[in-house]
PDB file of C-alpha atoms in Angstrom:
ATOM      1  CA  MET A   2      26.204  90.516 -90.574  1.00 51.00           C
ATOM      2  CA  LYS A   3      24.808  93.784 -87.800  1.00 53.00           C
ATOM      3  CA  ARG A   4      20.782  91.818 -88.323  1.00 55.00           C
ATOM      4  CA  ILE A   5      23.402  88.136 -86.873  1.00 55.00           C
ATOM      5  CA  ARG A   6      24.771  89.984 -84.200  1.00 68.00           C
ATOM      6  CA  ILE A   7      21.992  91.456 -82.983  1.00 66.00           C
ATOM      7  CA  GLY A   8      19.812  89.115 -83.058  1.00 65.00           C
ATOM      8  CA  GLN A   9      23.046  86.955 -81.684  1.00 76.00           C
ATOM      9  CA  TRP A  10      22.947  90.016 -78.465  1.00 77.00           C
ATOM     10  CA  THR A  11      19.107  89.918 -78.281  1.00 80.00           C
ATOM     11  CA  THR A  12      19.422  85.635 -77.286  1.00 80.00           C
ATOM     12  CA  TYR A  13      22.025  85.945 -75.403  1.00 82.00           C
ATOM     13  CA  ILE A  14      20.318  88.033 -73.063  1.00 84.00           C
ATOM     14  CA  PHE A  15      16.986  86.630 -73.333  1.00 84.00           C
ATOM     15  CA  ILE A  16      18.979  83.178 -72.077  1.00 85.00           C
ATOM     16  CA  SER A  17      20.681  85.231 -69.402  1.00 86.00           C
ATOM     17  CA  LEU A  18      17.588  86.449 -67.704  1.00 87.00           C
ATOM     18  CA  LEU A  19      16.252  83.735 -68.168  1.00 86.00           C
ATOM     19  CA  ALA A  20      18.630  82.176 -66.157  1.00 83.00           C
ATOM     20  CA  VAL A  21      18.998  84.652 -63.859  1.00 85.00           C
ATOM     21  CA  PHE A  22      14.960  84.105 -62.553  1.00 87.00           C
ATOM     22  CA  TRP A  23      15.451  80.244 -62.098  1.00 84.00           C
ATOM     23  CA  ALA A  24      18.809  81.175 -60.226  1.00 85.00           C
ATOM     24  CA  ILE A  25      16.434  83.546 -58.095  1.00 88.00           C
ATOM     25  CA  PRO A  26      14.667  80.942 -55.986  1.00 85.00           C
ATOM     26  CA  VAL A  27      17.856  78.326 -55.851  1.00 86.00           C
ATOM     27  CA  ILE A  28      20.152  81.465 -54.124  1.00 88.00           C
ATOM     28  CA  LEU A  29      17.022  82.184 -52.010  1.00 87.00           C
ATOM     29  CA  VAL A  30      15.897  79.062 -50.562  1.00 86.00           C
ATOM     30  CA  VAL A  31      19.845  78.317 -50.536  1.00 88.00           C
ATOM     31  CA  MET A  32      19.931  81.106 -48.480  1.00 88.00           C
ATOM     32  CA  ASN A  33      17.962  80.181 -46.175  1.00 86.00           C
ATOM     33  CA  ALA A  34      18.759  76.837 -45.394  1.00 85.00           C
ATOM     34  CA  SER A  35      21.981  77.927 -44.008  1.00 87.00           C
ATOM     35  CA  LYS A  36      20.035  80.342 -41.530  1.00 87.00           C
ATOM     36  CA  SER A  37      19.197  79.738 -38.267  1.00 84.00           C
ATOM     37  CA  LEU A  38      15.751  79.293 -37.039  1.00 80.00           C
ATOM     38  CA  ALA A  39      16.087  82.656 -34.943  1.00 79.00           C
ATOM     39  CA  ASP A  40      18.235  84.037 -37.781  1.00 81.00           C
ATOM     40  CA  PHE A  41      15.210  83.664 -39.916  1.00 81.00           C
ATOM     41  CA  SER A  42      12.619  84.969 -37.782  1.00 78.00           C
ATOM     42  CA  ALA A  43      14.277  88.458 -37.494  1.00 76.00           C
ATOM     43  CA  GLY A  44      15.799  88.850 -39.979  1.00 71.00           C
ATOM     44  CA  ASN A  45      14.739  89.168 -43.624  1.00 77.00           C
ATOM     45  CA  ILE A  46      14.248  86.673 -46.333  1.00 78.00           C
ATOM     46  CA  TRP A  47      16.970  87.992 -48.784  1.00 81.00           C
ATOM     47  CA  ALA A  48      19.518  88.910 -45.996  1.00 80.00           C
ATOM     48  CA  PHE A  49      22.721  86.905 -46.305  1.00 82.00           C
ATOM     49  CA  PRO A  50      23.282  84.337 -43.330  1.00 83.00           C
ATOM     50  CA  LYS A  51      24.815  85.485 -40.189  1.00 82.00           C
ATOM     51  CA  THR A  52      25.937  82.940 -39.265  1.00 81.00           C
ATOM     52  CA  PHE A  53      25.802  79.896 -42.074  1.00 84.00           C
ATOM     53  CA  GLN A  54      24.583  76.013 -40.775  1.00 86.00           C
ATOM     54  CA  LEU A  55      23.649  74.362 -43.968  1.00 86.00           C
ATOM     55  CA  GLY A  56      25.469  71.734 -42.840  1.00 86.00           C
ATOM     56  CA  LEU A  57      23.844  71.720 -39.638  1.00 87.00           C
ATOM     57  CA  ASN A  58      20.265  71.741 -40.745  1.00 86.00           C
ATOM     58  CA  MET A  59      21.086  69.250 -42.641  1.00 87.00           C
ATOM     59  CA  MET A  60      21.936  66.906 -39.789  1.00 87.00           C
ATOM     60  CA  ASP A  61      18.876  68.152 -38.306  1.00 82.00           C
ATOM     61  CA  ALA A  62      16.522  66.823 -41.724  1.00 82.00           C
ATOM     62  CA  LEU A  63      17.612  64.345 -41.216  1.00 83.00           C
ATOM     63  CA  ARG A  64      17.507  63.644 -38.368  1.00 79.00           C
ATOM     64  CA  MET A  65      14.097  65.041 -37.801  1.00 74.00           C
ATOM     65  CA  GLY A  66      12.897  64.039 -41.179  1.00 67.00           C
ATOM     66  CA  SER A  67      13.861  60.225 -41.305  1.00 71.00           C
ATOM     67  CA  LEU A  68      15.311  61.366 -44.919  1.00 82.00           C
ATOM     68  CA  GLY A  69      18.957  59.602 -44.326  1.00 84.00           C
ATOM     69  CA  ASN A  70      17.055  55.692 -44.799  1.00 87.00           C
ATOM     70  CA  GLY A  71      14.932  57.842 -47.511  1.00 89.00           C
ATOM     71  CA  LEU A  72      17.772  58.503 -49.611  1.00 91.00           C
ATOM     72  CA  MET A  73      19.398  55.495 -49.649  1.00 92.00           C
ATOM     73  CA  ASN A  74      15.651  54.408 -50.904  1.00 94.00           C
ATOM     74  CA  SER A  75      15.444  56.772 -53.285  1.00 94.00           C
ATOM     75  CA  LEU A  76      19.018  56.585 -55.098  1.00 94.00           C
ATOM     76  CA  SER A  77      18.722  52.105 -55.189  1.00 95.00           C
ATOM     77  CA  TYR A  78      14.688  52.924 -56.638  1.00 96.00           C
ATOM     78  CA  GLY A  79      16.911  55.607 -59.150  1.00 95.00           C
ATOM     79  CA  VAL A  80      19.816  53.668 -60.255  1.00 95.00           C
ATOM     80  CA  LEU A  81      18.218  50.068 -60.658  1.00 96.00           C
ATOM     81  CA  GLY A  82      14.458  51.340 -62.031  1.00 95.00           C
ATOM     82  CA  SER A  83      16.030  53.236 -64.329  1.00 95.00           C
ATOM     83  CA  GLY A  84      19.353  51.047 -65.565  1.00 95.00           C
ATOM     84  CA  ILE A  85      16.950  47.827 -65.778  1.00 96.00           C
ATOM     85  CA  ALA A  86      14.287  49.510 -67.768  1.00 96.00           C
ATOM     86  CA  ILE A  87      16.482  51.016 -70.383  1.00 95.00           C
ATOM     87  CA  PHE A  88      17.902  47.740 -70.052  1.00 95.00           C
ATOM     88  CA  LEU A  89      15.295  46.140 -71.205  1.00 95.00           C
ATOM     89  CA  ALA A  90      13.353  48.763 -73.624  1.00 95.00           C
ATOM     90  CA  ALA A  91      17.349  48.890 -75.176  1.00 94.00           C
ATOM     91  CA  MET A  92      16.267  44.691 -76.055  1.00 93.00           C
ATOM     92  CA  ALA A  93      13.043  45.615 -76.996  1.00 93.00           C
ATOM     93  CA  ALA A  94      14.121  48.320 -79.652  1.00 93.00           C
ATOM     94  CA  PHE A  95      16.977  46.381 -80.629  1.00 93.00           C
ATOM     95  CA  GLY A  96      14.044  43.541 -81.537  1.00 91.00           C
ATOM     96  CA  ILE A  97      11.630  45.834 -83.570  1.00 92.00           C
ATOM     97  CA  VAL A  98      14.368  47.743 -84.858  1.00 91.00           C
ATOM     98  CA  ILE A  99      17.566  46.234 -85.894  1.00 89.00           C
ATOM     99  CA  LEU A 100      15.749  42.371 -85.982  1.00 87.00           C
ATOM    100  CA  ARG A 101      12.650  43.608 -87.450  1.00 86.00           C
ATOM    101  CA  LEU A 102      10.055  41.566 -85.647  1.00 85.00           C
ATOM    102  CA  LYS A 103       6.866  40.353 -87.319  1.00 87.00           C
ATOM    103  CA  GLY A 104       4.605  43.451 -86.319  1.00 86.00           C
ATOM    104  CA  GLY A 105       7.018  44.594 -84.699  1.00 85.00           C
ATOM    105  CA  PHE A 106       5.631  48.122 -85.055  1.00 87.00           C
ATOM    106  CA  TYR A 107       2.088  46.847 -83.330  1.00 90.00           C
ATOM    107  CA  TRP A 108       4.566  45.929 -80.425  1.00 90.00           C
ATOM    108  CA  PHE A 109       5.771  49.380 -80.450  1.00 89.00           C
ATOM    109  CA  LEU A 110       2.472  50.059 -79.410  1.00 88.00           C
ATOM    110  CA  LEU A 111       1.251  47.649 -77.127  1.00 88.00           C
ATOM    111  CA  ILE A 112       4.206  48.832 -75.353  1.00 88.00           C
ATOM    112  CA  TYR A 113       4.092  52.899 -75.179  1.00 87.00           C
ATOM    113  CA  SER A 114       0.073  52.219 -75.030  1.00 85.00           C
ATOM    114  CA  GLY A 115       0.522  52.545 -71.277  1.00 77.00           C
ATOM    115  CA  THR A 116       1.721  56.364 -71.309  1.00 80.00           C
ATOM    116  CA  ILE A 117      -1.989  57.483 -72.517  1.00 81.00           C
ATOM    117  CA  PHE A 118      -4.011  57.441 -70.304  1.00 81.00           C
ATOM    118  CA  PRO A 119      -3.005  59.744 -66.978  1.00 83.00           C
ATOM    119  CA  PHE A 120      -0.833  57.672 -64.255  1.00 82.00           C
ATOM    120  CA  GLN A 121      -3.010  58.618 -61.394  1.00 83.00           C
ATOM    121  CA  MET A 122      -5.454  56.117 -63.465  1.00 86.00           C
ATOM    122  CA  TYR A 123      -3.317  53.027 -61.712  1.00 86.00           C
ATOM    123  CA  LEU A 124      -3.309  54.730 -57.950  1.00 89.00           C
ATOM    124  CA  VAL A 125      -6.384  52.754 -57.183  1.00 90.00           C
ATOM    125  CA  PRO A 126      -6.124  49.485 -59.223  1.00 91.00           C
ATOM    126  CA  LEU A 127      -1.761  49.709 -58.093  1.00 91.00           C
ATOM    127  CA  PHE A 128      -3.051  49.791 -54.938  1.00 92.00           C
ATOM    128  CA  LYS A 129      -5.679  46.452 -54.665  1.00 93.00           C
ATOM    129  CA  GLY A 130      -3.868  44.650 -56.495  1.00 94.00           C
ATOM    130  CA  TYR A 131      -0.258  45.184 -54.342  1.00 94.00           C
ATOM    131  CA  GLN A 132      -2.212  44.000 -51.655  1.00 93.00           C
ATOM    132  CA  LYS A 133      -3.444  40.749 -52.864  1.00 94.00           C
ATOM    133  CA  LEU A 134       0.083  39.919 -54.108  1.00 93.00           C
ATOM    134  CA  GLY A 135       2.069  41.120 -50.906  1.00 93.00           C
ATOM    135  CA  LEU A 136       3.598  43.975 -52.823  1.00 93.00           C
ATOM    136  CA  TYR A 137       2.666  46.447 -50.618  1.00 94.00           C
ATOM    137  CA  ASP A 138       5.090  48.567 -48.750  1.00 93.00           C
ATOM    138  CA  THR A 139       8.193  46.255 -50.418  1.00 95.00           C
ATOM    139  CA  PHE A 140      11.494  47.513 -52.062  1.00 95.00           C
ATOM    140  CA  GLY A 141      10.790  44.804 -54.695  1.00 95.00           C
ATOM    141  CA  GLY A 142       7.191  46.233 -55.286  1.00 95.00           C
ATOM    142  CA  MET A 143       8.497  49.418 -55.477  1.00 96.00           C
ATOM    143  CA  LEU A 144      11.162  48.548 -58.024  1.00 96.00           C
ATOM    144  CA  LEU A 145       9.476  46.670 -59.843  1.00 95.00           C
ATOM    145  CA  PHE A 146       6.325  49.836 -60.679  1.00 95.00           C
ATOM    146  CA  TYR A 147       9.258  52.126 -61.230  1.00 96.00           C
ATOM    147  CA  ILE A 148      11.164  49.634 -63.453  1.00 95.00           C
ATOM    148  CA  ALA A 149       7.313  48.808 -65.496  1.00 93.00           C
ATOM    149  CA  ILE A 150       6.079  52.935 -65.556  1.00 93.00           C
ATOM    150  CA  THR A 151       9.557  54.183 -67.239  1.00 93.00           C
ATOM    151  CA  ILE A 152       9.711  51.411 -69.714  1.00 94.00           C
ATOM    152  CA  PRO A 153       7.282  52.868 -73.026  1.00 93.00           C
ATOM    153  CA  PHE A 154       9.343  56.126 -73.035  1.00 91.00           C
ATOM    154  CA  CYS A 155      12.604  54.541 -72.448  1.00 93.00           C
ATOM    155  CA  VAL A 156      11.396  52.620 -76.154  1.00 93.00           C
ATOM    156  CA  PHE A 157       9.517  55.530 -77.710  1.00 91.00           C
ATOM    157  CA  LEU A 158      13.484  57.151 -77.378  1.00 89.00           C
ATOM    158  CA  LEU A 159      15.090  54.640 -77.885  1.00 92.00           C
ATOM    159  CA  ARG A 160      13.320  52.786 -80.741  1.00 91.00           C
ATOM    160  CA  ASN A 161      13.452  56.228 -82.805  1.00 87.00           C
ATOM    161  CA  TYR A 162      16.764  56.336 -82.443  1.00 89.00           C
ATOM    162  CA  MET A 163      18.323  52.774 -83.915  1.00 90.00           C
ATOM    163  CA  THR A 164      15.544  53.973 -86.892  1.00 88.00           C
ATOM    164  CA  THR A 165      18.488  56.406 -87.949  1.00 87.00           C
ATOM    165  CA  LEU A 166      21.148  54.179 -88.206  1.00 86.00           C
ATOM    166  CA  PRO A 167      22.554  52.202 -90.787  1.00 86.00           C
ATOM    167  CA  TYR A 168      21.555  48.744 -91.743  1.00 86.00           C
ATOM    168  CA  GLU A 169      24.214  47.920 -93.689  1.00 87.00           C
ATOM    169  CA  ILE A 170      26.417  47.840 -90.473  1.00 87.00           C
ATOM    170  CA  VAL A 171      24.382  45.140 -88.618  1.00 85.00           C
ATOM    171  CA  GLU A 172      24.874  43.391 -91.841  1.00 84.00           C
ATOM    172  CA  ALA A 173      27.899  43.948 -91.763  1.00 86.00           C
ATOM    173  CA  ALA A 174      28.595  42.807 -88.379  1.00 84.00           C
ATOM    174  CA  GLN A 175      26.474  39.816 -89.078  1.00 84.00           C
ATOM    175  CA  LEU A 176      29.288  38.297 -92.277  1.00 83.00           C
ATOM    176  CA  ASP A 177      31.066  38.175 -89.643  1.00 82.00           C
ATOM    177  CA  GLY A 178      29.805  36.561 -87.814  1.00 81.00           C
ATOM    178  CA  PHE A 179      28.095  37.887 -84.721  1.00 83.00           C
ATOM    179  CA  HIS A 180      24.682  36.737 -83.098  1.00 86.00           C
ATOM    180  CA  SER A 181      22.044  39.306 -82.510  1.00 84.00           C
ATOM    181  CA  PHE A 182      23.049  39.145 -79.049  1.00 86.00           C
ATOM    182  CA  GLY A 183      26.315  39.760 -79.811  1.00 87.00           C
ATOM    183  CA  ILE A 184      25.688  42.460 -82.181  1.00 88.00           C
ATOM    184  CA  PHE A 185      23.196  43.904 -79.341  1.00 89.00           C
ATOM    185  CA  THR A 186      25.963  44.261 -77.290  1.00 87.00           C
ATOM    186  CA  ARG A 187      29.052  45.340 -79.183  1.00 87.00           C
ATOM    187  CA  ILE A 188      28.028  46.755 -82.347  1.00 87.00           C
ATOM    188  CA  ILE A 189      24.840  48.314 -81.125  1.00 89.00           C
ATOM    189  CA  GLY A 190      25.048  49.508 -77.482  1.00 87.00           C
ATOM    190  CA  PRO A 191      28.115  51.374 -77.625  1.00 87.00           C
ATOM    191  CA  LEU A 192      26.211  53.519 -80.582  1.00 87.00           C
ATOM    192  CA  LEU A 193      22.485  54.189 -78.029  1.00 88.00           C
ATOM    193  CA  LEU A 194      25.568  56.079 -74.886  1.00 86.00           C
ATOM    194  CA  PRO A 195      24.079  59.717 -75.812  1.00 84.00           C
ATOM    195  CA  PRO A 196      20.427  58.438 -75.783  1.00 87.00           C
ATOM    196  CA  ILE A 197      20.789  55.519 -73.170  1.00 90.00           C
ATOM    197  CA  SER A 198      22.431  59.014 -70.992  1.00 87.00           C
ATOM    198  CA  VAL A 199      19.565  61.303 -71.883  1.00 86.00           C
ATOM    199  CA  LEU A 200      16.836  58.556 -71.074  1.00 90.00           C
ATOM    200  CA  PHE A 201      18.523  57.719 -67.309  1.00 92.00           C
ATOM    201  CA  LEU A 202      19.107  61.251 -66.640  1.00 90.00           C
ATOM    202  CA  PHE A 203      15.036  61.654 -66.691  1.00 90.00           C
ATOM    203  CA  GLN A 204      13.840  58.585 -66.283  1.00 93.00           C
ATOM    204  CA  PHE A 205      16.244  58.533 -62.069  1.00 95.00           C
ATOM    205  CA  THR A 206      14.523  63.186 -61.973  1.00 93.00           C
ATOM    206  CA  TRP A 207      10.711  61.327 -62.912  1.00 94.00           C
ATOM    207  CA  ILE A 208      12.014  58.961 -59.990  1.00 95.00           C
ATOM    208  CA  TRP A 209      13.684  60.752 -57.950  1.00 94.00           C
ATOM    209  CA  ASN A 210      10.955  63.012 -57.811  1.00 92.00           C
ATOM    210  CA  ASP A 211       7.784  60.826 -56.721  1.00 93.00           C
ATOM    211  CA  LEU A 212       5.780  61.955 -54.364  1.00 90.00           C
ATOM    212  CA  VAL A 213       2.282  60.331 -55.469  1.00 91.00           C
ATOM    213  CA  PHE A 214       3.359  56.965 -56.292  1.00 93.00           C
ATOM    214  CA  GLY A 215       5.809  56.505 -53.049  1.00 92.00           C
ATOM    215  CA  MET A 216       2.902  57.990 -50.204  1.00 90.00           C
ATOM    216  CA  THR A 217      -0.241  54.982 -52.476  1.00 92.00           C
ATOM    217  CA  LEU A 218       2.265  52.626 -52.420  1.00 93.00           C
ATOM    218  CA  SER A 219       4.150  52.550 -49.487  1.00 91.00           C
ATOM    219  CA  ARG A 220       4.548  53.746 -44.906  1.00 88.00           C
ATOM    220  CA  SER A 221       7.244  52.027 -43.732  1.00 88.00           C
ATOM    221  CA  GLU A 222      11.040  53.927 -44.134  1.00 84.00           C
ATOM    222  CA  THR A 223      12.499  51.074 -45.040  1.00 88.00           C
ATOM    223  CA  VAL A 224      10.624  51.741 -48.061  1.00 92.00           C
ATOM    224  CA  ARG A 225       9.150  54.790 -48.555  1.00 90.00           C
ATOM    225  CA  PRO A 226      10.862  57.023 -50.864  1.00 93.00           C
ATOM    226  CA  VAL A 227      12.793  59.909 -50.358  1.00 91.00           C
ATOM    227  CA  MET A 228      10.280  62.424 -51.717  1.00 90.00           C
ATOM    228  CA  THR A 229       7.561  60.699 -49.026  1.00 87.00           C
ATOM    229  CA  GLY A 230       9.959  61.655 -46.542  1.00 82.00           C
ATOM    230  CA  LEU A 231      10.834  65.174 -47.200  1.00 83.00           C
ATOM    231  CA  ALA A 232       6.447  65.942 -47.073  1.00 81.00           C
ATOM    232  CA  THR A 233       6.040  64.133 -43.782  1.00 78.00           C
ATOM    233  CA  MET A 234       8.406  66.323 -42.531  1.00 76.00           C
ATOM    234  CA  GLN A 235       6.373  69.778 -43.001  1.00 70.00           C
ATOM    235  CA  GLY A 236       3.396  67.389 -40.803  1.00 63.00           C
ATOM    236  CA  ILE A 237       6.656  68.107 -38.376  1.00 56.00           C
ATOM    237  CA  TYR A 238       7.432  71.166 -39.593  1.00 54.00           C
ATOM    238  CA  PHE A 239       6.817  73.053 -35.958  1.00 47.00           C
ATOM    239  CA  ARG A 240       9.585  71.044 -34.029  1.00 53.00           C
ATOM    240  CA  SER A 241      12.244  71.181 -37.330  1.00 57.00           C
ATOM    241  CA  GLY A 242      11.012  74.774 -38.163  1.00 75.00           C
ATOM    242  CA  VAL A 243      11.429  76.053 -41.514  1.00 82.00           C
ATOM    243  CA  THR A 244      15.356  76.730 -41.810  1.00 83.00           C
ATOM    244  CA  THR A 245      15.664  72.791 -41.007  1.00 83.00           C
ATOM    245  CA  LEU A 246      12.509  71.635 -44.239  1.00 84.00           C
ATOM    246  CA  LEU A 247      14.718  74.666 -46.517  1.00 86.00           C
ATOM    247  CA  ALA A 248      18.064  72.491 -46.205  1.00 87.00           C
ATOM    248  CA  GLY A 249      16.066  68.623 -46.699  1.00 87.00           C
ATOM    249  CA  ILE A 250      14.328  70.229 -50.167  1.00 87.00           C
ATOM    250  CA  VAL A 251      18.588  71.365 -50.793  1.00 89.00           C
ATOM    251  CA  LEU A 252      19.840  68.069 -49.723  1.00 89.00           C
ATOM    252  CA  THR A 253      17.016  66.164 -51.372  1.00 89.00           C
ATOM    253  CA  SER A 254      18.150  68.043 -54.876  1.00 89.00           C
ATOM    254  CA  LEU A 255      21.659  67.123 -54.830  1.00 89.00           C
ATOM    255  CA  PRO A 256      21.513  64.408 -56.513  1.00 89.00           C
ATOM    256  CA  THR A 257      20.132  64.761 -59.951  1.00 88.00           C
ATOM    257  CA  VAL A 258      22.082  67.957 -60.060  1.00 86.00           C
ATOM    258  CA  LEU A 259      25.578  66.134 -59.687  1.00 88.00           C
ATOM    259  CA  LEU A 260      24.267  63.666 -61.798  1.00 87.00           C
ATOM    260  CA  PHE A 261      23.523  65.942 -64.305  1.00 83.00           C
ATOM    261  CA  PHE A 262      26.741  67.230 -63.861  1.00 83.00           C
ATOM    262  CA  VAL A 263      27.713  64.115 -65.067  1.00 81.00           C
ATOM    263  CA  LEU A 264      26.860  63.474 -67.687  1.00 77.00           C
ATOM    264  CA  GLN A 265      26.850  66.527 -69.113  1.00 72.00           C
ATOM    265  CA  ARG A 266      28.655  65.987 -72.218  1.00 71.00           C
ATOM    266  CA  ASN A 267      26.471  62.827 -73.163  1.00 66.00           C
ATOM    267  CA  PHE A 268      24.154  64.505 -72.438  1.00 62.00           C
ATOM    268  CA  ILE A 269      23.787  66.852 -74.457  1.00 61.00           C
ATOM    269  CA  LYS A 270      25.531  64.903 -77.807  1.00 60.00           C
ATOM    270  CA  GLY A 271      21.763  62.796 -76.461  1.00 56.00           C
ATOM    271  CA  MET A 272      19.203  66.102 -76.197  1.00 54.00           C
ATOM    272  CA  LEU A 273      21.148  66.896 -79.812  1.00 55.00           C
ATOM    273  CA  LEU A 274      20.308  63.141 -81.477  1.00 54.00           C
ATOM    274  CA  SER A 275      17.594  63.322 -80.436  1.00 51.00           C
ATOM    275  CA  VAL A 276      16.121  65.798 -81.471  1.00 45.00           C
ATOM    276  CA  LYS A 277      17.775  65.345 -84.986  1.00 48.00           C
ATOM    277  CA  SER A 278      15.820  62.059 -85.007  1.00 48.00           C
TER     278      SER A 278
END
């Protein structure tokens, strides 16, 4: 018993230290984002702000960095891209696992093969293809890319999860007169909420934090995602000041943090189920 308690306390202390080391840079960024430019220039970065100006600095970031359009664009890309990709991936996994399509495993390998190569290899072909098809610098083109790029991992996770479901529930639903789509929406769908929460958080965060493809496939403020706008703020850093840039960083970090707290309960269940599967 003593050895178990010592091991538990060691684990708690180690996790607490990791949490402290993670929190220090976050606190440092928030503290300096809350300072005025004069306060930041004259004082120590570890000193507390003399006047709390986080809201004012965020407004300056929205105005100077044109982050308002980027926030709305990334929010649209994240919600629509993740939602549509998860829905399509769920139907694909349902067909492979539940409907037991002929050659289902090979269809799965074909879909998942999109993650084999580094994403940077797609930059030049995508850029040239988007220009020829008229998709470059369009909202639809960006949304189409985010849907396509996130489908393979969604299929991978949902397929693995569906293999753990007892097939007897599908046979019982068929005996009750349910068709395939009814089984998908009314039987399998509710069981997928925990892994879907995990996928939505992961894919939304990836889309929200994307910079490379946003800079490659878009150029106008009405289309480009928020991280591209945040990157351009570094170019106007001499006009806006480092406190405005830090405030922009804090502002663009809030949606993913809030989303985690909203999906926290289902996220933890989904993570446990994913590990077990």
